Amino acid sequence: MKNLLAPSTLEFTHTKNPAALAEMERAEILADPGFGKHFTDHMVDICWSARGGWHRPRVQPYGPIALDPAAAVLHYAQEIFEGLKAYRHPDGSIQSFRPEANARRMQRSAVRLALPELPTEYFIASLRALIAADADWVPDAPETSLYIRPFMFAKEAFLGVRPAEKVNYYVIASPAGAYFPGGVTPVSIWLSTDYSRAGRGGMGAAKTGGNYAASLVAQAEAYDQGCAQVLFLDSEEGRYIEELGGMNVVLVKKDGTLVTPESSSILEGITLDSILQLAQDRGHAVERRRVSIDEWKDGVASGDITEVFACGTAAVVTPIALLKGRDFSVGDADAPAGELTMSLRQELTDIQYGRVADRHHWLTRLDA
Ligand code: PLP
Ligand code: COI
């Protein structure tokens, strides 16, 4: 969609939060942030209208958003979001990992949800604007970060079903430790056969709330089964693996080949793309293709598949020890984390946290 503002006119107004947390309270949160429970003092807000394009970029105190009860998002779920992290480097600088890729993915999600595309420069500027206000919220303890959640939704009060003509884009942020309570220990996964996450021509490749809503009942089933995440199959044949509720999945074969599902209904993960690149740099073969659930089951049983892991911004790289379904299980819940899994995780986080050279130029500084 047309954007009526030139990037150079994107100047944020800043309103300081008079109720910002005191340093000691903030330090207490940063010492044990968990995931998605605490939020920084400020948020970004940019308006869009069909007539005026993107306008009124603001940094304001974090707080409730006033919504008309007829706001289209509350009825028709016209919403998209992103997730990326800001990392504190040893030199004190604050860096993010491939944010342009998140900006582009948000544009693709916007096209699918008939929302306006936020230009990449605005996306990056919005991250910098929030960090300018909340830099002190980026933790520096090992393996902690500031999880940044940009999102956009239909704000127009109108019950007719059509793309909204008033939309708002926001950015909030939340200090983060490990996504799974157990830290980086291998997890068990539940195979959902009753529910699909997305179908052909649907929204599976978009990062939109509806996909997560579709996953929740299956995710609840997973918890009931003692599993940390749910694995979805393709919706047509129920034969090919797609992804987890909030992560991509990779199988490692005995010969070192990494295999990941290819499908038009899964989210194109930036962590996945990066991990596969790092593996290729080491000489591993990488296959992006359809992968049947039988290939996983049989491969683990025969020893042809030696490791399986999940990856995503929140989960980073998490080993999968066991796959459990209604009438089977493969793997061993107590199995140790795979060697390649953990060494790729280490290499990725070394780059993200500035412990090794950023040879692919994946980092973007946010605090300068
Ligand atoms: N798949 C789903 C459904 C997700 O929610 C995520 C997390 O964002 C991913 C995959 C991994 O994407 P990324 O690595 O870009 O965070
Ligand atoms: C992310 O990793 O950014 C996600 O959105 C996934 C969700 C499980 C938090």
mmCIF file of N, CA, C and O in Angstrom, residues 20-100:
data_model
loop_
_atom_site.group_PDB
_atom_site.id
_atom_site.type_symbol
_atom_site.label_atom_id
_atom_site.label_comp_id
_atom_site.label_asym_id
_atom_site.label_seq_id
_atom_site.Cartn_x
_atom_site.Cartn_y
_atom_site.Cartn_z
ATOM 1 N N ALA A 20 8.103 5.673 35.568
ATOM 2 C CA ALA A 20 9.119 4.664 35.196
ATOM 3 C C ALA A 20 9.642 3.985 36.455
ATOM 4 O O ALA A 20 9.773 4.623 37.510
ATOM 5 N N LEU A 21 9.944 2.705 36.348
ATOM 6 C CA LEU A 21 10.420 1.962 37.522
ATOM 7 C C LEU A 21 11.753 2.522 38.029
ATOM 8 O O LEU A 21 12.600 2.947 37.237
ATOM 9 N N ALA A 22 11.918 2.483 39.328
ATOM 10 C CA ALA A 22 13.189 2.909 39.915
ATOM 11 C C ALA A 22 14.250 1.864 39.573
ATOM 12 O O ALA A 22 13.933 0.700 39.297
ATOM 13 N N GLU A 23 15.512 2.311 39.607
ATOM 14 C CA GLU A 23 16.607 1.444 39.192
ATOM 15 C C GLU A 23 16.639 0.115 39.953
ATOM 16 O O GLU A 23 16.872 -0.943 39.363
ATOM 17 N N MET A 24 16.338 0.174 41.259
ATOM 18 C CA MET A 24 16.402 -1.053 42.046
ATOM 19 C C MET A 24 15.326 -2.061 41.662
ATOM 20 O O MET A 24 15.562 -3.260 41.580
ATOM 21 N N GLU A 25 14.123 -1.532 41.391
ATOM 22 C CA GLU A 25 13.027 -2.425 40.984
ATOM 23 C C GLU A 25 13.340 -3.064 39.628
ATOM 24 O O GLU A 25 13.083 -4.243 39.400
ATOM 25 N N ARG A 26 13.890 -2.230 38.742
ATOM 26 C CA ARG A 26 14.246 -2.750 37.417
ATOM 27 C C ARG A 26 15.328 -3.821 37.545
ATOM 28 O O ARG A 26 15.249 -4.891 36.932
ATOM 29 N N ALA A 27 16.317 -3.570 38.381
ATOM 30 C CA ALA A 27 17.422 -4.521 38.554
ATOM 31 C C ALA A 27 16.889 -5.866 39.065
ATOM 32 O O ALA A 27 17.364 -6.930 38.647
ATOM 33 N N GLU A 28 15.895 -5.793 39.928
ATOM 34 C CA GLU A 28 15.314 -7.028 40.463
ATOM 35 C C GLU A 28 14.667 -7.848 39.340
ATOM 36 O O GLU A 28 14.806 -9.069 39.278
ATOM 37 N N ILE A 29 13.980 -7.171 38.439
ATOM 38 C CA ILE A 29 13.339 -7.859 37.309
ATOM 39 C C ILE A 29 14.405 -8.422 36.367
ATOM 40 O O ILE A 29 14.338 -9.579 35.942
ATOM 41 N N LEU A 30 15.420 -7.603 36.081
ATOM 42 C CA LEU A 30 16.442 -8.046 35.122
ATOM 43 C C LEU A 30 17.248 -9.231 35.661
ATOM 44 O O LEU A 30 17.801 -10.008 34.886
ATOM 45 N N ALA A 31 17.281 -9.378 36.984
ATOM 46 C CA ALA A 31 18.042 -10.490 37.566
ATOM 47 C C ALA A 31 17.377 -11.833 37.257
ATOM 48 O O ALA A 31 18.044 -12.858 37.189
ATOM 49 N N ASP A 32 16.070 -11.822 37.059
ATOM 50 C CA ASP A 32 15.356 -13.069 36.764
ATOM 51 C C ASP A 32 14.119 -12.741 35.919
ATOM 52 O O ASP A 32 12.986 -12.793 36.399
ATOM 53 N N PRO A 33 14.353 -12.423 34.638
ATOM 54 C CA PRO A 33 13.245 -11.861 33.845
ATOM 55 C C PRO A 33 12.193 -12.872 33.399
ATOM 56 O O PRO A 33 11.055 -12.484 33.119
ATOM 57 N N GLY A 34 12.529 -14.175 33.340
ATOM 58 C CA GLY A 34 11.561 -15.128 32.772
ATOM 59 C C GLY A 34 11.316 -14.779 31.310
ATOM 60 O O GLY A 34 12.211 -14.252 30.633
ATOM 61 N N PHE A 35 10.115 -15.043 30.807
ATOM 62 C CA PHE A 35 9.820 -14.656 29.422
ATOM 63 C C PHE A 35 8.444 -13.995 29.336
ATOM 64 O O PHE A 35 7.443 -14.594 29.751
ATOM 65 N N GLY A 36 8.418 -12.779 28.811
ATOM 66 C CA GLY A 36 7.149 -12.117 28.478
ATOM 67 C C GLY A 36 6.300 -11.695 29.657
ATOM 68 O O GLY A 36 5.089 -11.517 29.503
ATOM 69 N N LYS A 37 6.923 -11.509 30.815
ATOM 70 C CA LYS A 37 6.134 -11.196 32.015
ATOM 71 C C LYS A 37 6.252 -9.737 32.428
ATOM 72 O O LYS A 37 5.375 -9.206 33.087
ATOM 73 N N HIS A 38 7.373 -9.121 32.098
ATOM 74 C CA HIS A 38 7.618 -7.744 32.532
ATOM 75 C C HIS A 38 7.830 -6.878 31.295
ATOM 76 O O HIS A 38 8.384 -7.348 30.302
ATOM 77 N N PHE A 39 7.429 -5.626 31.379
ATOM 78 C CA PHE A 39 7.531 -4.754 30.214
ATOM 79 C C PHE A 39 8.264 -3.469 30.573
ATOM 80 O O PHE A 39 8.243 -3.028 31.725
ATOM 81 N N THR A 40 8.908 -2.901 29.577
ATOM 82 C CA THR A 40 9.719 -1.708 29.824
ATOM 83 C C THR A 40 8.808 -0.502 30.069
ATOM 84 O O THR A 40 7.584 -0.611 30.033
ATOM 85 N N ASP A 41 9.405 0.652 30.276
ATOM 86 C CA ASP A 41 8.627 1.840 30.671
ATOM 87 C C ASP A 41 7.930 2.535 29.510
ATOM 88 O O ASP A 41 7.041 3.350 29.719
ATOM 89 N N HIS A 42 8.357 2.250 28.282
ATOM 90 C CA HIS A 42 7.820 3.003 27.141
ATOM 91 C C HIS A 42 7.336 2.080 26.034
ATOM 92 O O HIS A 42 7.613 0.880 26.043
ATOM 93 N N MET A 43 6.617 2.666 25.088
ATOM 94 C CA MET A 43 6.218 1.933 23.890
ATOM 95 C C MET A 43 6.188 2.901 22.711
ATOM 96 O O MET A 43 6.104 4.120 22.903
ATOM 97 N N VAL A 44 6.269 2.334 21.527
ATOM 98 C CA VAL A 44 6.207 3.140 20.299
ATOM 99 C C VAL A 44 4.824 2.991 19.695
ATOM 100 O O VAL A 44 4.208 1.928 19.788
ATOM 101 N N ASP A 45 4.348 4.033 19.074
ATOM 102 C CA ASP A 45 3.020 4.029 18.462
ATOM 103 C C ASP A 45 3.109 4.856 17.171
ATOM 104 O O ASP A 45 3.538 6.010 17.212
ATOM 105 N N ILE A 46 2.790 4.248 16.043
ATOM 106 C CA ILE A 46 2.691 5.001 14.775
ATOM 107 C C ILE A 46 1.309 4.730 14.184
ATOM 108 O O ILE A 46 0.869 3.576 14.133
ATOM 109 N N CYS A 47 0.632 5.775 13.751
ATOM 110 C CA CYS A 47 -0.714 5.621 13.178
ATOM 111 C C CYS A 47 -0.623 5.477 11.665
ATOM 112 O O CYS A 47 0.300 5.988 11.029
ATOM 113 N N TRP A 48 -1.605 4.815 11.128
ATOM 114 C CA TRP A 48 -1.742 4.756 9.667
ATOM 115 C C TRP A 48 -3.219 4.947 9.318
ATOM 116 O O TRP A 48 -4.106 4.404 10.006
ATOM 117 N N SER A 49 -3.459 5.717 8.279
ATOM 118 C CA SER A 49 -4.826 5.786 7.756
ATOM 119 C C SER A 49 -4.743 5.738 6.239
ATOM 120 O O SER A 49 -3.714 6.101 5.637
ATOM 121 N N ALA A 50 -5.823 5.275 5.643
ATOM 122 C CA ALA A 50 -5.838 5.137 4.183
ATOM 123 C C ALA A 50 -5.631 6.509 3.538
ATOM 124 O O ALA A 50 -5.022 6.616 2.471
ATOM 125 N N ARG A 51 -6.076 7.553 4.200
ATOM 126 C CA ARG A 51 -5.938 8.895 3.613
ATOM 127 C C ARG A 51 -4.575 9.510 3.902
ATOM 128 O O ARG A 51 -3.995 10.178 3.054
ATOM 129 N N GLY A 52 -4.065 9.302 5.117
ATOM 130 C CA GLY A 52 -2.868 10.035 5.536
ATOM 131 C C GLY A 52 -1.587 9.217 5.552
ATOM 132 O O GLY A 52 -0.522 9.747 5.843
ATOM 133 N N GLY A 53 -1.668 7.916 5.266
ATOM 134 C CA GLY A 53 -0.474 7.073 5.331
ATOM 135 C C GLY A 53 0.037 6.959 6.761
ATOM 136 O O GLY A 53 -0.715 7.129 7.723
ATOM 137 N N TRP A 54 1.335 6.682 6.909
ATOM 138 C CA TRP A 54 1.944 6.572 8.249
ATOM 139 C C TRP A 54 2.139 7.962 8.817
ATOM 140 O O TRP A 54 2.683 8.837 8.146
ATOM 141 N N HIS A 55 1.736 8.170 10.062
ATOM 142 C CA HIS A 55 1.895 9.487 10.658
ATOM 143 C C HIS A 55 1.924 9.381 12.193
ATOM 144 O O HIS A 55 1.634 8.334 12.755
ATOM 145 N N ARG A 56 2.254 10.467 12.830
ATOM 146 C CA ARG A 56 2.299 10.632 14.282
ATOM 147 C C ARG A 56 3.122 9.545 14.994
ATOM 148 O O ARG A 56 2.620 8.834 15.875
ATOM 149 N N PRO A 57 4.408 9.439 14.632
ATOM 150 C CA PRO A 57 5.262 8.486 15.359
ATOM 151 C C PRO A 57 5.560 9.008 16.769
ATOM 152 O O PRO A 57 5.946 10.169 16.922
ATOM 153 N N ARG A 58 5.339 8.155 17.751
ATOM 154 C CA ARG A 58 5.503 8.598 19.149
ATOM 155 C C ARG A 58 6.208 7.548 19.986
ATOM 156 O O ARG A 58 6.023 6.356 19.757
ATOM 157 N N VAL A 59 6.946 8.016 20.969
ATOM 158 C CA VAL A 59 7.384 7.149 22.065
ATOM 159 C C VAL A 59 6.643 7.670 23.277
ATOM 160 O O VAL A 59 6.702 8.866 23.581
ATOM 161 N N GLN A 60 5.909 6.813 23.932
ATOM 162 C CA GLN A 60 5.094 7.278 25.051
ATOM 163 C C GLN A 60 5.172 6.277 26.203
ATOM 164 O O GLN A 60 5.686 5.165 26.029
ATOM 165 N N PRO A 61 4.648 6.639 27.375
ATOM 166 C CA PRO A 61 4.678 5.694 28.492
ATOM 167 C C PRO A 61 3.958 4.397 28.124
ATOM 168 O O PRO A 61 2.912 4.429 27.464
ATOM 169 N N TYR A 62 4.521 3.272 28.543
ATOM 170 C CA TYR A 62 3.868 1.971 28.348
ATOM 171 C C TYR A 62 2.541 1.988 29.102
ATOM 172 O O TYR A 62 2.464 2.440 30.244
ATOM 173 N N GLY A 63 1.492 1.529 28.450
ATOM 174 C CA GLY A 63 0.213 1.505 29.155
ATOM 175 C C GLY A 63 -0.906 1.044 28.254
ATOM 176 O O GLY A 63 -0.693 0.753 27.068
ATOM 177 N N PRO A 64 -2.140 0.975 28.810
ATOM 178 C CA PRO A 64 -3.282 0.455 28.061
ATOM 179 C C PRO A 64 -3.542 1.246 26.784
ATOM 180 O O PRO A 64 -3.286 2.446 26.714
ATOM 181 N N ILE A 65 -4.084 0.553 25.789
ATOM 182 C CA ILE A 65 -4.454 1.165 24.511
ATOM 183 C C ILE A 65 -5.972 1.317 24.518
ATOM 184 O O ILE A 65 -6.686 0.338 24.746
ATOM 185 N N ALA A 66 -6.461 2.518 24.274
ATOM 186 C CA ALA A 66 -7.917 2.725 24.222
ATOM 187 C C ALA A 66 -8.449 2.213 22.890
ATOM 188 O O ALA A 66 -7.928 2.552 21.830
ATOM 189 N N LEU A 67 -9.449 1.357 22.947
ATOM 190 C CA LEU A 67 -10.010 0.782 21.711
ATOM 191 C C LEU A 67 -11.510 0.941 21.701
ATOM 192 O O LEU A 67 -12.175 0.694 22.715
ATOM 193 N N ASP A 68 -12.052 1.322 20.562
ATOM 194 C CA ASP A 68 -13.494 1.310 20.396
ATOM 195 C C ASP A 68 -13.949 -0.163 20.421
ATOM 196 O O ASP A 68 -13.286 -1.017 19.825
ATOM 197 N N PRO A 69 -15.068 -0.473 21.095
ATOM 198 C CA PRO A 69 -15.514 -1.875 21.110
ATOM 199 C C PRO A 69 -15.776 -2.431 19.713
ATOM 200 O O PRO A 69 -15.787 -3.653 19.528
ATOM 201 N N ALA A 70 -15.957 -1.549 18.734
ATOM 202 C CA ALA A 70 -16.179 -2.026 17.357
ATOM 203 C C ALA A 70 -14.876 -2.097 16.560
ATOM 204 O O ALA A 70 -14.902 -2.377 15.356
ATOM 205 N N ALA A 71 -13.737 -1.869 17.207
ATOM 206 C CA ALA A 71 -12.452 -1.929 16.477
ATOM 207 C C ALA A 71 -12.357 -3.266 15.743
ATOM 208 O O ALA A 71 -12.577 -4.335 16.329
ATOM 209 N N ALA A 72 -12.028 -3.198 14.463
ATOM 210 C CA ALA A 72 -12.092 -4.390 13.603
ATOM 211 C C ALA A 72 -11.260 -5.549 14.141
ATOM 212 O O ALA A 72 -11.646 -6.710 14.011
ATOM 213 N N VAL A 73 -10.129 -5.250 14.782
ATOM 214 C CA VAL A 73 -9.268 -6.339 15.258
ATOM 215 C C VAL A 73 -9.990 -7.230 16.266
ATOM 216 O O VAL A 73 -9.747 -8.437 16.326
ATOM 217 N N LEU A 74 -10.887 -6.643 17.050
ATOM 218 C CA LEU A 74 -11.577 -7.423 18.085
ATOM 219 C C LEU A 74 -12.590 -8.392 17.491
ATOM 220 O O LEU A 74 -13.037 -9.324 18.148
ATOM 221 N N HIS A 75 -12.941 -8.159 16.235
ATOM 222 C CA HIS A 75 -13.979 -8.981 15.601
ATOM 223 C C HIS A 75 -13.405 -9.885 14.513
ATOM 224 O O HIS A 75 -13.775 -11.046 14.416
ATOM 225 N N TYR A 76 -12.481 -9.312 13.724
ATOM 226 C CA TYR A 76 -12.009 -10.062 12.558
ATOM 227 C C TYR A 76 -10.523 -10.399 12.601
ATOM 228 O O TYR A 76 -9.978 -10.894 11.623
ATOM 229 N N ALA A 77 -9.868 -10.070 13.736
ATOM 230 C CA ALA A 77 -8.483 -10.514 13.980
ATOM 231 C C ALA A 77 -7.488 -10.049 12.917
ATOM 232 O O ALA A 77 -6.557 -10.781 12.584
ATOM 233 N N GLN A 78 -7.696 -8.817 12.412
ATOM 234 C CA GLN A 78 -6.744 -8.305 11.419
ATOM 235 C C GLN A 78 -5.540 -7.741 12.183
ATOM 236 O O GLN A 78 -5.519 -6.581 12.586
ATOM 237 N N GLU A 79 -4.554 -8.601 12.367
ATOM 238 C CA GLU A 79 -3.426 -8.288 13.259
ATOM 239 C C GLU A 79 -2.188 -9.044 12.825
ATOM 240 O O GLU A 79 -2.296 -10.181 12.359
ATOM 241 N N ILE A 80 -1.033 -8.428 12.979
ATOM 242 C CA ILE A 80 0.243 -9.124 12.723
ATOM 243 C C ILE A 80 1.253 -8.695 13.786
ATOM 244 O O ILE A 80 1.078 -7.662 14.422
ATOM 245 N N PHE A 81 2.309 -9.503 13.945
ATOM 246 C CA PHE A 81 3.343 -9.098 14.900
ATOM 247 C C PHE A 81 4.701 -9.642 14.479
ATOM 248 O O PHE A 81 4.819 -10.404 13.522
ATOM 249 N N GLU A 82 5.725 -9.209 15.200
ATOM 250 C CA GLU A 82 7.084 -9.698 14.985
ATOM 251 C C GLU A 82 7.721 -9.971 16.336
ATOM 252 O O GLU A 82 7.168 -9.581 17.379
ATOM 253 N N GLY A 83 8.835 -10.644 16.336
ATOM 254 C CA GLY A 83 9.560 -10.896 17.576
ATOM 255 C C GLY A 83 11.044 -10.905 17.273
ATOM 256 O O GLY A 83 11.486 -11.642 16.384
ATOM 257 N N LEU A 84 11.804 -10.067 17.966
ATOM 258 C CA LEU A 84 13.262 -10.064 17.801
ATOM 259 C C LEU A 84 13.879 -9.606 19.115
ATOM 260 O O LEU A 84 13.154 -9.160 20.005
ATOM 261 N N LYS A 85 15.194 -9.764 19.232
ATOM 262 C CA LYS A 85 15.819 -9.457 20.509
ATOM 263 C C LYS A 85 16.897 -8.390 20.367
ATOM 264 O O LYS A 85 17.542 -8.278 19.324
ATOM 265 N N ALA A 86 17.102 -7.643 21.461
ATOM 266 C CA ALA A 86 18.242 -6.729 21.551
ATOM 267 C C ALA A 86 19.209 -7.321 22.568
ATOM 268 O O ALA A 86 18.790 -7.773 23.640
ATOM 269 N N TYR A 87 20.480 -7.338 22.179
ATOM 270 C CA TYR A 87 21.512 -7.985 22.996
ATOM 271 C C TYR A 87 22.500 -6.939 23.504
ATOM 272 O O TYR A 87 22.918 -6.058 22.738
ATOM 273 N N ARG A 88 22.898 -7.076 24.761
ATOM 274 C CA ARG A 88 23.923 -6.189 25.327
ATOM 275 C C ARG A 88 25.293 -6.783 25.008
ATOM 276 O O ARG A 88 25.565 -7.939 25.361
ATOM 277 N N HIS A 89 26.132 -6.041 24.321
ATOM 278 C CA HIS A 89 27.457 -6.544 23.961
ATOM 279 C C HIS A 89 28.485 -6.194 25.040
ATOM 280 O O HIS A 89 28.241 -5.316 25.873
ATOM 281 N N PRO A 90 29.624 -6.883 25.018
ATOM 282 C CA PRO A 90 30.646 -6.625 26.043
ATOM 283 C C PRO A 90 31.057 -5.147 26.097
ATOM 284 O O PRO A 90 31.408 -4.646 27.168
ATOM 285 N N ASP A 91 30.996 -4.431 24.962
ATOM 286 C CA ASP A 91 31.386 -3.005 24.978
ATOM 287 C C ASP A 91 30.229 -2.105 25.425
ATOM 288 O O ASP A 91 30.329 -0.875 25.366
ATOM 289 N N GLY A 92 29.127 -2.696 25.864
ATOM 290 C CA GLY A 92 27.999 -1.909 26.359
ATOM 291 C C GLY A 92 26.981 -1.553 25.280
ATOM 292 O O GLY A 92 25.865 -1.134 25.577
ATOM 293 N N SER A 93 27.348 -1.726 24.005
ATOM 294 C CA SER A 93 26.423 -1.352 22.924
ATOM 295 C C SER A 93 25.234 -2.317 22.875
ATOM 296 O O SER A 93 25.276 -3.409 23.445
ATOM 297 N N ILE A 94 24.161 -1.879 22.219
ATOM 298 C CA ILE A 94 22.938 -2.681 22.121
ATOM 299 C C ILE A 94 22.721 -3.023 20.654
ATOM 300 O O ILE A 94 22.622 -2.131 19.806
ATOM 301 N N GLN A 95 22.659 -4.315 20.363
ATOM 302 C CA GLN A 95 22.612 -4.766 18.971
ATOM 303 C C GLN A 95 21.409 -5.672 18.756
ATOM 304 O O GLN A 95 21.000 -6.400 19.652
ATOM 305 N N SER A 96 20.866 -5.628 17.549
ATOM 306 C CA SER A 96 19.798 -6.576 17.224
ATOM 307 C C SER A 96 20.256 -7.448 16.056
ATOM 308 O O SER A 96 21.209 -7.110 15.345
ATOM 309 N N PHE A 97 19.569 -8.565 15.893
ATOM 310 C CA PHE A 97 20.001 -9.603 14.969
ATOM 311 C C PHE A 97 19.070 -9.627 13.747
ATOM 312 O O PHE A 97 17.884 -9.920 13.887
ATOM 313 N N ARG A 98 19.590 -9.259 12.601
ATOM 314 C CA ARG A 98 18.881 -9.293 11.321
ATOM 315 C C ARG A 98 17.500 -8.602 11.372
ATOM 316 O O ARG A 98 16.496 -9.169 10.917
ATOM 317 N N PRO A 99 17.423 -7.411 11.957
ATOM 318 C CA PRO A 99 16.109 -6.765 12.073
ATOM 319 C C PRO A 99 15.457 -6.457 10.718
ATOM 320 O O PRO A 99 14.223 -6.395 10.636
ATOM 321 N N GLU A 100 16.296 -6.290 9.691
ATOM 322 C CA GLU A 100 15.707 -6.018 8.363
ATOM 323 C C GLU A 100 14.889 -7.229 7.902
ATOM 324 O O GLU A 100 13.909 -7.083 7.170
#
